[in-house]
Short mmCIF file of C-alpha atoms in Angstrom, two decimals:
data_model
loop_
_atom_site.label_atom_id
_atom_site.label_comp_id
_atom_site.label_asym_id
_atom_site.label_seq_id
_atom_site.Cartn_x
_atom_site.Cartn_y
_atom_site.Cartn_z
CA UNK A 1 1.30 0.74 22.11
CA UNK A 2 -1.65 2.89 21.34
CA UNK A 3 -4.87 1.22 19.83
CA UNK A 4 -7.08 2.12 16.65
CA UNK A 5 -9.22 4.61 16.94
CA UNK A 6 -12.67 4.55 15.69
CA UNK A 7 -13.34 6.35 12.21
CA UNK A 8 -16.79 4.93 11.45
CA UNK A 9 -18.61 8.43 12.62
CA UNK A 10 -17.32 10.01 8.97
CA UNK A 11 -18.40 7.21 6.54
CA UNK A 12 -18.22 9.84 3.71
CA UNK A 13 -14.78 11.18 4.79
CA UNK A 14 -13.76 14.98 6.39
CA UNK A 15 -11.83 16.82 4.26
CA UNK A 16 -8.26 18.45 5.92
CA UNK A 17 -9.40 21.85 6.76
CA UNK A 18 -8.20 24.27 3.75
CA UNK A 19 -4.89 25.50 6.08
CA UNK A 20 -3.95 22.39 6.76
CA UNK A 21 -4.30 21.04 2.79
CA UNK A 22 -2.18 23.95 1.59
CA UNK A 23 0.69 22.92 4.20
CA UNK A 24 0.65 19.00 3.23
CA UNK A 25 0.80 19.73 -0.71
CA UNK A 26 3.96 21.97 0.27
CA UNK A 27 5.16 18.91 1.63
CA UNK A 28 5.39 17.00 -1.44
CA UNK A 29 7.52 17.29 -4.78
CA UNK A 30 5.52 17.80 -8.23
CA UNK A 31 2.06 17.94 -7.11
CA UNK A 32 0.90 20.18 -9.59
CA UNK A 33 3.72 19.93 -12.43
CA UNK A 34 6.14 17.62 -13.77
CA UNK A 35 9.59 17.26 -13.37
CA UNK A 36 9.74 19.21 -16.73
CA UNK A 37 7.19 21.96 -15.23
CA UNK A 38 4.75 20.85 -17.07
CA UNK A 39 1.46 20.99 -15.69
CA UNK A 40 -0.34 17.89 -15.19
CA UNK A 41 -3.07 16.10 -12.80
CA UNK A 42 -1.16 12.95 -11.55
CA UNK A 43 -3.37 10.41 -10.61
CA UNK A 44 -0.88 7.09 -10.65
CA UNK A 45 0.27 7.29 -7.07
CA UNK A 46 -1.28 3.30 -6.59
CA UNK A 47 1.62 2.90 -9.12
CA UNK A 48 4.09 5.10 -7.32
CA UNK A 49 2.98 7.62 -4.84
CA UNK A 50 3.70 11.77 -4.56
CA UNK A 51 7.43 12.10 -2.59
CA UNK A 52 7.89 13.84 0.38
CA UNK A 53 9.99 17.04 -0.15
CA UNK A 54 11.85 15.73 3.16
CA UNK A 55 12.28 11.83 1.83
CA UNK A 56 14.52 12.79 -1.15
CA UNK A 57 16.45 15.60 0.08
CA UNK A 58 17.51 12.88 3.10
CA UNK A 59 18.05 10.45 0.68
CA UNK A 60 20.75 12.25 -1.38
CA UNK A 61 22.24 13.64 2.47
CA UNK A 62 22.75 10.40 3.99
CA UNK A 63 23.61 8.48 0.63
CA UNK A 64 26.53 11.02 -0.20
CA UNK A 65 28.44 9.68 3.13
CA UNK A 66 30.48 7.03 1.78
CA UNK A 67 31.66 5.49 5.28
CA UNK A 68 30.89 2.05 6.01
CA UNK A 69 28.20 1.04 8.75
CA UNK A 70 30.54 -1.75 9.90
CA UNK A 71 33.19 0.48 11.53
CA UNK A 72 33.50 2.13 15.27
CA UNK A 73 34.51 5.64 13.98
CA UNK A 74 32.12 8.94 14.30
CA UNK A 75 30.59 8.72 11.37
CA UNK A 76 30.03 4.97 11.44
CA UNK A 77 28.37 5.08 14.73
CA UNK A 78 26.20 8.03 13.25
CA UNK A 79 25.34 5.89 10.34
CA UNK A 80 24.34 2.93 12.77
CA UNK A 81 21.95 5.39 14.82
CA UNK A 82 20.08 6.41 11.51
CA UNK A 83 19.26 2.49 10.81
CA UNK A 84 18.78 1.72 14.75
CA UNK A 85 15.73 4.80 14.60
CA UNK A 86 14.64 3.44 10.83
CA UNK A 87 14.14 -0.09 12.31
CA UNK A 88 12.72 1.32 15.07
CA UNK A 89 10.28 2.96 12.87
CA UNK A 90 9.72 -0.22 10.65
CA UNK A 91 8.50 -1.50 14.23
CA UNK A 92 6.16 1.69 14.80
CA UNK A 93 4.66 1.96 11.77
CA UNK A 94 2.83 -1.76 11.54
CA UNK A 95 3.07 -1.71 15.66
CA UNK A 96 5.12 -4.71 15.83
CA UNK A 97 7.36 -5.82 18.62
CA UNK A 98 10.23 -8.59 18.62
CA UNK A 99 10.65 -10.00 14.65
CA UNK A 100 13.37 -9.29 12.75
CA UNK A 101 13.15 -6.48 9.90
CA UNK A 102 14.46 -6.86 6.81
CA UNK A 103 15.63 -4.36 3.90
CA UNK A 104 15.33 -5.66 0.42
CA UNK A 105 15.77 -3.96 -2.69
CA UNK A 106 12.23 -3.69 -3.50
CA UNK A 107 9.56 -5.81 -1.25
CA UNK A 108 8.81 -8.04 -4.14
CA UNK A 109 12.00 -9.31 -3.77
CA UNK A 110 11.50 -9.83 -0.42
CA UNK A 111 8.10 -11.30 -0.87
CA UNK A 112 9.55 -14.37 -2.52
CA UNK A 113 12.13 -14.62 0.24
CA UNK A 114 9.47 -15.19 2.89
CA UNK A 115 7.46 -17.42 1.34
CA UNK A 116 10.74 -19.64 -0.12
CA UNK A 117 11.51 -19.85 3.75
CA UNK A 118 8.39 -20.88 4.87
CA UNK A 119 7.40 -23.08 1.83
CA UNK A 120 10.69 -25.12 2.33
CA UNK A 121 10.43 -25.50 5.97
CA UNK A 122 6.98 -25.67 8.05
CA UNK A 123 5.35 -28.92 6.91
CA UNK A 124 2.19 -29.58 5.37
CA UNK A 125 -0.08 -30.42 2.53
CA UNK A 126 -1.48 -27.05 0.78
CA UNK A 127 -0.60 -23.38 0.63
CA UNK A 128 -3.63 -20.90 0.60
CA UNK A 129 -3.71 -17.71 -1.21
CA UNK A 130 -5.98 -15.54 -3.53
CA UNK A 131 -6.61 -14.72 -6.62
CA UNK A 132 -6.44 -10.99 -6.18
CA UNK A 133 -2.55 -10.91 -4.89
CA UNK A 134 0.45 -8.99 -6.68
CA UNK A 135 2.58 -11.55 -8.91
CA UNK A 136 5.27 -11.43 -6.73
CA UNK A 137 2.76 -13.10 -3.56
CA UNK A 138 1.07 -14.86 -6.43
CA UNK A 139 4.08 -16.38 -8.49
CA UNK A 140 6.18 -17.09 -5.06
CA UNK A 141 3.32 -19.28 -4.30
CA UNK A 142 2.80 -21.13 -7.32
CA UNK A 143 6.24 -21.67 -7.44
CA UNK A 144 7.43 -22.97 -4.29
CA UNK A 145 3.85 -25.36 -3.74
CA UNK A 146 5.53 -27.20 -6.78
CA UNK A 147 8.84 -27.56 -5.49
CA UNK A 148 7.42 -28.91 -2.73
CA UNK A 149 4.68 -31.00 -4.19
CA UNK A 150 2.06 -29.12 -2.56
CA UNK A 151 -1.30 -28.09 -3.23
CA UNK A 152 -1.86 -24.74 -3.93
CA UNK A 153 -5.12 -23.29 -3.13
CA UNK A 154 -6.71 -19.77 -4.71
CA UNK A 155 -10.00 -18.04 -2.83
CA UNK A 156 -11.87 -16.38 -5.41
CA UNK A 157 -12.50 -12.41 -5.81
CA UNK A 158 -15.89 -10.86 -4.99
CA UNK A 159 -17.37 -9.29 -8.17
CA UNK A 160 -19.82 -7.03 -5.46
CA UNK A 161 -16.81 -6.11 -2.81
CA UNK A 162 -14.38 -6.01 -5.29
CA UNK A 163 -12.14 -8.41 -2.60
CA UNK A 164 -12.37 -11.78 -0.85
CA UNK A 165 -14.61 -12.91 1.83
CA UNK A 166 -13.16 -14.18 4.64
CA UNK A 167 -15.10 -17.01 4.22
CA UNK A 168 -14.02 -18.08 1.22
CA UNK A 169 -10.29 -17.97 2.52
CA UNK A 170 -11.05 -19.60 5.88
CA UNK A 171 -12.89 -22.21 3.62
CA UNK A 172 -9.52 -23.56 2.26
CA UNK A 173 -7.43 -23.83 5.38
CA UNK A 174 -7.03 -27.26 7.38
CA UNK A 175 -4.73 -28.91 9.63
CA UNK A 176 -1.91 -29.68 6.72
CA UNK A 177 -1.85 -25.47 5.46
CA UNK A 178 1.90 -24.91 6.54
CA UNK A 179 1.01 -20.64 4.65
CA UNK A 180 -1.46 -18.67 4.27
CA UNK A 181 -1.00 -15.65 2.00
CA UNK A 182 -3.08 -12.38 1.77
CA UNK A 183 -3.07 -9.46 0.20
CA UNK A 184 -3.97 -6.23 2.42
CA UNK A 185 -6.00 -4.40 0.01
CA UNK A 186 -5.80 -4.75 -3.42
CA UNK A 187 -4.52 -2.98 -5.93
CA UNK A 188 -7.14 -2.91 -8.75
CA UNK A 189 -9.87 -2.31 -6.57
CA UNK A 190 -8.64 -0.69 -3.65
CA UNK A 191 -11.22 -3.01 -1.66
CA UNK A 192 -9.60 -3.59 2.05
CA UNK A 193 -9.43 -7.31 3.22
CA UNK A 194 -10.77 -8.12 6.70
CA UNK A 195 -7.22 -8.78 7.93
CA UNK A 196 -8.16 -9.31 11.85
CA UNK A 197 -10.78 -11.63 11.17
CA UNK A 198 -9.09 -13.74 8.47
CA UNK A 199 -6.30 -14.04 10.89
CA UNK A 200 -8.58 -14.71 14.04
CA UNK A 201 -10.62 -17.46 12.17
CA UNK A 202 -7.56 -19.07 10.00
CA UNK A 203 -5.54 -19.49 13.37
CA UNK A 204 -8.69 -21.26 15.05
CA UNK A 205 -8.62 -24.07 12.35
CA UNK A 206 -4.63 -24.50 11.88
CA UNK A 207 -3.11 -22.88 15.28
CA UNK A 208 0.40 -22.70 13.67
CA UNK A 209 -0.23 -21.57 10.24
CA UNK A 210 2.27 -19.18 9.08
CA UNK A 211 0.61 -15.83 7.83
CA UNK A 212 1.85 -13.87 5.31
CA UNK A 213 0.73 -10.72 4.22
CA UNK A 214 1.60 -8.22 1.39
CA UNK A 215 1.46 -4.32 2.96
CA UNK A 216 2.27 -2.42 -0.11
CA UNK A 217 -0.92 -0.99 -1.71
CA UNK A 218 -2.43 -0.27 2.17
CA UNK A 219 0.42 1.27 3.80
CA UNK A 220 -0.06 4.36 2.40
CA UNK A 221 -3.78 5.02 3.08
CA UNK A 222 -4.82 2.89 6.40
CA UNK A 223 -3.88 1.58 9.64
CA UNK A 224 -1.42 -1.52 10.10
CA UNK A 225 -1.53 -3.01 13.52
CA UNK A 226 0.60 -6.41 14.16
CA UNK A 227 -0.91 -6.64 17.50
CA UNK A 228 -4.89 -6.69 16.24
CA UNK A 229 -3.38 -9.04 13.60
CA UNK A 230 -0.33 -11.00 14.43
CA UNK A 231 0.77 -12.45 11.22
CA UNK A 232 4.54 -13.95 10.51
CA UNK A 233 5.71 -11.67 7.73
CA UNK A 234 4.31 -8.41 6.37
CA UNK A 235 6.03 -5.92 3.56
CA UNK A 236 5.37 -2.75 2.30
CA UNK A 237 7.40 -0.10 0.09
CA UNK A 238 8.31 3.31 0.24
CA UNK A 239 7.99 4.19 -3.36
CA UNK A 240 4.49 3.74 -2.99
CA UNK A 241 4.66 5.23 1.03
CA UNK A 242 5.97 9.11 0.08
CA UNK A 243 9.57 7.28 -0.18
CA UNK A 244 12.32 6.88 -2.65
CA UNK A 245 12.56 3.66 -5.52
CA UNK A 246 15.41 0.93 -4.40
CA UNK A 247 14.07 -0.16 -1.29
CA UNK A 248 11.34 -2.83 0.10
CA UNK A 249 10.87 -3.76 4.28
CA UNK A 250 9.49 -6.61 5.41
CA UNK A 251 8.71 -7.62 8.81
CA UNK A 252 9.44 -11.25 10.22
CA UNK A 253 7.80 -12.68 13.79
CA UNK A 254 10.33 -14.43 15.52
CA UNK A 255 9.64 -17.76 14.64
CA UNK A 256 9.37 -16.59 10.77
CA UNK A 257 12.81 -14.68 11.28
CA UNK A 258 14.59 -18.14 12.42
CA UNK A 259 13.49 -20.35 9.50
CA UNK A 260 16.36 -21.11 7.41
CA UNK A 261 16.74 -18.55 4.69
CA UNK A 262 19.84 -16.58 2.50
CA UNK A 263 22.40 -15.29 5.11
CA UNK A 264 25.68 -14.92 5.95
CA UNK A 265 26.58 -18.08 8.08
CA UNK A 266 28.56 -16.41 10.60
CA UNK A 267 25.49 -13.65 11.41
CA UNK A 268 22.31 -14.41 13.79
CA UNK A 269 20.08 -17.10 13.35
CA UNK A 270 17.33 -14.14 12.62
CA UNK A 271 19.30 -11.89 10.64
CA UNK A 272 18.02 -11.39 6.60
CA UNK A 273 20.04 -8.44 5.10
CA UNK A 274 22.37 -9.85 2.91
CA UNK A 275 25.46 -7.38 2.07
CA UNK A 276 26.31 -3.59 3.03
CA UNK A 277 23.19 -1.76 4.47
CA UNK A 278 22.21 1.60 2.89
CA UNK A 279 21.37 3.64 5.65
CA UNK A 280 19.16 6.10 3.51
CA UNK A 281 16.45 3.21 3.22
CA UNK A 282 16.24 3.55 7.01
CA UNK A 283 16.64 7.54 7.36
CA UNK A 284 14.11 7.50 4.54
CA UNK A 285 11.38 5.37 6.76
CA UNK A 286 12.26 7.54 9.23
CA UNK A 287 11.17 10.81 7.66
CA UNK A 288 7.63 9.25 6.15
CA UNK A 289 6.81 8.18 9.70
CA UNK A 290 8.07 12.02 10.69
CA UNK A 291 5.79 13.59 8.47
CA UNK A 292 2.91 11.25 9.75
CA UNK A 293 3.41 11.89 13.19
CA UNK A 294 3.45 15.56 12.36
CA UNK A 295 -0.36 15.25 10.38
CA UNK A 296 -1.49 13.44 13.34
CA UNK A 297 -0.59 16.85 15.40
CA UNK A 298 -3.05 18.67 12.91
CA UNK A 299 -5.75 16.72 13.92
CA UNK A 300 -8.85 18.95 14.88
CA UNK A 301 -9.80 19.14 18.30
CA UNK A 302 -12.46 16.36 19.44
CA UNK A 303 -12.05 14.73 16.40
CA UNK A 304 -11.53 11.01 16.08
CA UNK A 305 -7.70 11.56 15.56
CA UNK A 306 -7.03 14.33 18.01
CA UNK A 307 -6.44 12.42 21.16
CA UNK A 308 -3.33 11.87 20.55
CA UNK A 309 -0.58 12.27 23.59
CA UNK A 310 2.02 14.51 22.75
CA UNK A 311 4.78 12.36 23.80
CA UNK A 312 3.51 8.92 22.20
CA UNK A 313 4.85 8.57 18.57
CA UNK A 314 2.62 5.24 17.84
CA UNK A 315 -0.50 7.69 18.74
CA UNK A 316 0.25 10.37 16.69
CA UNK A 317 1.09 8.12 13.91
CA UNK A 318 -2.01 6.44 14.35
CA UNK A 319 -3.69 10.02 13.95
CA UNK A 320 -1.96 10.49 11.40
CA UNK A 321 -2.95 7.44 8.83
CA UNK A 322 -6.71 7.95 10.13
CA UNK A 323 -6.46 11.40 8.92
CA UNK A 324 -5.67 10.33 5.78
CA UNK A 325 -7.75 7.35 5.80
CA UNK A 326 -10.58 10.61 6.51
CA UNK A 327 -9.82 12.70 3.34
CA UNK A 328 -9.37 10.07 1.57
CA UNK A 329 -12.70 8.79 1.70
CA UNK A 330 -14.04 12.56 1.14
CA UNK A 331 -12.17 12.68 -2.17
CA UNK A 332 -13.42 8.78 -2.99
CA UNK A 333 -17.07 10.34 -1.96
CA UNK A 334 -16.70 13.07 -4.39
CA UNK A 335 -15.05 10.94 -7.13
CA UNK A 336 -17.77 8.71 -7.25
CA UNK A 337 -20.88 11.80 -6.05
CA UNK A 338 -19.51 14.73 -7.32
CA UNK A 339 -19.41 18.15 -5.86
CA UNK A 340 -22.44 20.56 -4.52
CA UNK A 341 -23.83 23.45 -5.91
CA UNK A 342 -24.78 24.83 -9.44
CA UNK A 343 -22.58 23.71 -12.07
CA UNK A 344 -20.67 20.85 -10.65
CA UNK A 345 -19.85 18.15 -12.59
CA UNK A 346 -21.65 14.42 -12.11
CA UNK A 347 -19.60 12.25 -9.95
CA UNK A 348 -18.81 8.93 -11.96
CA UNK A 349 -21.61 7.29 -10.88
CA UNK A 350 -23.99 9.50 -12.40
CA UNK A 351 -22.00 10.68 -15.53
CA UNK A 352 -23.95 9.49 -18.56
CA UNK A 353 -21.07 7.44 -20.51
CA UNK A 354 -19.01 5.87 -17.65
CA UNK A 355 -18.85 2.75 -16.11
CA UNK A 356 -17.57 2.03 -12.30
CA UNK A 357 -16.06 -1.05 -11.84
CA UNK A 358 -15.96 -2.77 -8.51
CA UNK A 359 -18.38 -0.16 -7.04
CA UNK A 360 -19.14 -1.49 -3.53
CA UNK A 361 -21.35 1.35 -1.81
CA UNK A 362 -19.80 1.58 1.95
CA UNK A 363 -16.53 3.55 1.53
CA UNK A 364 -15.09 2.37 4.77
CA UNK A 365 -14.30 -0.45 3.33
CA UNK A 366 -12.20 0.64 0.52
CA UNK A 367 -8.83 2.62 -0.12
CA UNK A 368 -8.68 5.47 -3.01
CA UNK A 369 -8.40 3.43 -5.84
CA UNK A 370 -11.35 3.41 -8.40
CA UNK A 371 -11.99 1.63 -11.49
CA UNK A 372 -13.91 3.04 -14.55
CA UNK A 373 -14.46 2.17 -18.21
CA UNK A 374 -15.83 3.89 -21.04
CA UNK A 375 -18.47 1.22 -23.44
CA UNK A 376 -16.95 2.96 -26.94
CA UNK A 377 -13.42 3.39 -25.37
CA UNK A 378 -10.76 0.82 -24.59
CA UNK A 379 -8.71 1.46 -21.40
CA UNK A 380 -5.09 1.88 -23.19
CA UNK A 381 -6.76 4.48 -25.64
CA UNK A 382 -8.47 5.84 -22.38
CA UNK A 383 -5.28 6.57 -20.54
CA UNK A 384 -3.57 7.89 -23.90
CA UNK A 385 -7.21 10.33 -23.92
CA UNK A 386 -6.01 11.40 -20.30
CA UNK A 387 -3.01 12.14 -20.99
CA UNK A 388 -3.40 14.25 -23.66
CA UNK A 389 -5.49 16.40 -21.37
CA UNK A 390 -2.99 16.78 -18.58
CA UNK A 391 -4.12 13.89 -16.63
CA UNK A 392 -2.12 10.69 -15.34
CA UNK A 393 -3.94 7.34 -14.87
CA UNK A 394 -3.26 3.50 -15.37
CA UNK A 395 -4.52 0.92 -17.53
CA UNK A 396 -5.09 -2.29 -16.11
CA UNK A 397 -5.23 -4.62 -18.94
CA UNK A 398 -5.93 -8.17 -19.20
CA UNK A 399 -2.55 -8.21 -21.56
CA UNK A 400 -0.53 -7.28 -18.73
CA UNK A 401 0.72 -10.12 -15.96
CA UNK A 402 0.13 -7.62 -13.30
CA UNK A 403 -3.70 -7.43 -14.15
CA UNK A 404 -5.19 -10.52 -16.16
CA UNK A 405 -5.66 -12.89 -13.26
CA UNK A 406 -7.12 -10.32 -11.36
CA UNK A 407 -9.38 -8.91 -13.77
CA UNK A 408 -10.47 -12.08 -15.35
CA UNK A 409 -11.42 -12.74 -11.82
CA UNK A 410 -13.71 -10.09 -11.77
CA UNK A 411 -15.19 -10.89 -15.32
CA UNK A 412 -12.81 -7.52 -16.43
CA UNK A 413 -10.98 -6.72 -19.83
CA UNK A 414 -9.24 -3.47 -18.85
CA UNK A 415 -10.23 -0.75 -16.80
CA UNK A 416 -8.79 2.85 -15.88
CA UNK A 417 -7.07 2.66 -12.59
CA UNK A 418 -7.59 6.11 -10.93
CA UNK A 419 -5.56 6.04 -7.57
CA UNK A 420 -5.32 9.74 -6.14
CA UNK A 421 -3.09 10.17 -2.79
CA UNK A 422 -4.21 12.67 -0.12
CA UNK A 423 -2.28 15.26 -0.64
CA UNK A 424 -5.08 16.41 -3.67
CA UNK A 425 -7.62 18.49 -3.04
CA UNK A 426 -11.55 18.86 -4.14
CA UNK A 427 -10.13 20.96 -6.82
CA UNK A 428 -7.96 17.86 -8.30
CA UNK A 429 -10.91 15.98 -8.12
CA UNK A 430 -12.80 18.14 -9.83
CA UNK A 431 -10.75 19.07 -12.67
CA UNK A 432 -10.15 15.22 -13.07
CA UNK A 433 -14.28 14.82 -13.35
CA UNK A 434 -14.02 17.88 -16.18
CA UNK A 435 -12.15 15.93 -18.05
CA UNK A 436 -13.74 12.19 -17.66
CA UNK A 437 -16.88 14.02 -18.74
CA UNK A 438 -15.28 15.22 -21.64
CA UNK A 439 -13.74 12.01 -23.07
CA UNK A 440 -17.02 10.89 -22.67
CA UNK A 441 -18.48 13.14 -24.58
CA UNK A 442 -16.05 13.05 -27.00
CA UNK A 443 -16.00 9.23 -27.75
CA UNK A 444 -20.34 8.85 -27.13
CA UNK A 445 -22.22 6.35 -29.52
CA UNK A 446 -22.73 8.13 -32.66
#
């Protein structure tokens, strides 16, 4: 399979050329009004990303067929080439070979599952994770190192990265860690873990530690590759990947796949789906890692993503993601800079009455997620300000079980999570700096 491609000559980003930003906003439902028709700037997709036009009108094709997978007639067999080309796809998109894939109901769920089957089966002493994972990595964790009577060991955030050093992971494996747990990227601060070199430097203390890593928040804006980081278990989910709600993948290795777990006794040692399969999760993986593919066609000429071969899926997915991972950072760049010329607004760096959270200055090293905070402005009445001006955002509170850990972590009450998705333009950005500068304004020290 193809290899990453270098995208550390654009460490501010390249926009999509104008063309090409018109056709991918086409591509998506309600990028510019509601479901109501109501226009509005949505800028939740960490929470739930834009849908693919294509995703949903699949999804309501393939689930109308009521025929059974687990038959030998036409439609049966049809049904069973639509998951075959999903799995397949699992496979492509974190360019993974062998394993076992796995379709949950949401990848929390299956989360849990992986680390109950490691937890209760590889021997050792202490679990590793950090404090910057989702509850579901978290919780599963905690859990299960009690059950077992094991100790369960947390690496600390970065207040300056907004993540975790590698060191202070590596730090907390020995010879008895039977897991180690990791969060991709995470969620609050959209700071990306060093993934390859946690893994490279874990494995060289504790050769068969059992890696586990949780996919979701990353997916969507950078690069996955199994064979630069060859963990045991990875998940990620489409409602947060331009898919549909009701449906989680998670990828085993083959060793991961055959620890005991939830099955059906009569099916393969390796096999996790429990019940019917719904072939539209597997159709619907299929048409994300379509529309990829076809964004990694559009990439300019000479341009880090444009060497694509034709024929090579895994390439032009690659070019794909990196195209995104591009704009992406442009629209981060602009977030936090602002626009040129006379009359733009500040970027949030610079805008008198704003605070950046988590700022860490090299953008390569973060996804589009950034958090802000206004001194004489709490984040809940924050988000209610946004809305009220057409804009959707998040509050990450410390009241909330998604957020405290991580944001008492990072010395953090609440902050605005801002999370826009690639399909937005300068324009979006802009309009959404209009408006910051206004609440501002609006709630500035008397």
């Amino acid at each position: 399979m193809a290899g990453h491609r270098n995208t550390t000559p654009y460490p501010q980003g390249r926009l999509f050329p104008d063309a090409l930003m018109r056709e991918v906003r086409k591509r998506f439902l309600q990028v510019e009004r509601d479901h109501h028709g109501h226009e509005r700037l949505y800028f939740d997709n960490a929470g739930g990303s834009f849908r693919l036009k294509a995703a949903v009108e699949r999804f309501a094709q393939i689930d109308a067929v009521p025929d059974n997978t687990e038959r030998i007639h036409a439609t049966a067999r049809e049904l069973q080439d639509i998951q075959a080309a999903g799995v397949a796809d699992v496979r492509l998109l974190l360019n993974a070979t062998g394993g076992s894939v796995y379709a949950a109901l949401t990848a929390s769920g299956a989360m849990f599952e992986m680390v109950r089957a490691v937890a209760q089966n590889v021997p050792g002493t202490n679990m590793v994770t950090t404090v910057l994972e989702h509850p579901s990595s978290y919780d599963a964790m905690e859990r299960y190192a009690r059950e077992m009577g094991r100790e369960l060991r947390v690496a600390p955030s970065n207040r300056a990265t907004g993540g975790v050093d590698v060191d202070a992971i590596v730090a907390l494996v020995d010879e008895g860690t039977s897991v180690l747990n990791v969060i991709h990227a995470s969620n609050i601060s959209g700071a990306k873990l060093d993934l390859e070199a946690i893994v490279r430097r874990a494995r060289a203390i504790q050769p068969d530690l059992y890696i586990l890593v949780d996919a979701v928040q990353h997916a969507p804006h950078g690069l996955i590759d199994l064979q630069k980081t060859p963990v045991d278990g990875i998940n990620i989910a489409p409602y947060k990947f331009f898919g549909c709600r009701g449906s989680g993948f998670a990828w085993l290795s083959d060793r991961a796949a055959a620890l005991p777990h939830h099955k059906l006794s009569a099916k393969p040692a390796d096999f996790w789906d429990l019940g019917s399969t719904a072939p539209w999760q597997f159709a619907v993986v299929t048409e994300i890692v379509d529309y990829v593919c076809w964004l990694g066609a559009q990439a300019p000429e000479g341009g880090p993503a444009g060497d694509a071969a034709p024929g090579d899926r895994r390439a032009r997915f690659e070019a794909g993601i990196e195209a995104i991972e591009l704009h992406e950072r442009a629209l981060l760049s602009r977030l936090l800079n602002g626009g040129d010329g006379a009359g733009a607004v500040p970027g949030l760096r610079a805008m008198p009455g704003v605070e950046v959270f988590l700022d860490h200055p090299d953008l390569t090293r973060r996804d589009l997620i950034v958090g802000i905070g206004f001194p004489h402005l709490d984040c809940t009445s924050a988000v209610r300000e946004y809305g009220a001006r057409g804009v959707t955002v998040y509050e990450r509170s410390a009241s909330s079980l998604y957020s405290r850990r991580m944001l008492e972590s990072f010395g953090l009450v609440g902050a605005v999570r801002v999370s826009p998705l690639h399909c937005h333009s300068t324009a979006d950005v802009d309009r959404f700096l209009a408006v910051t500068q206004d609440i501002a304004q609006a709630f500035a020290a008397a």
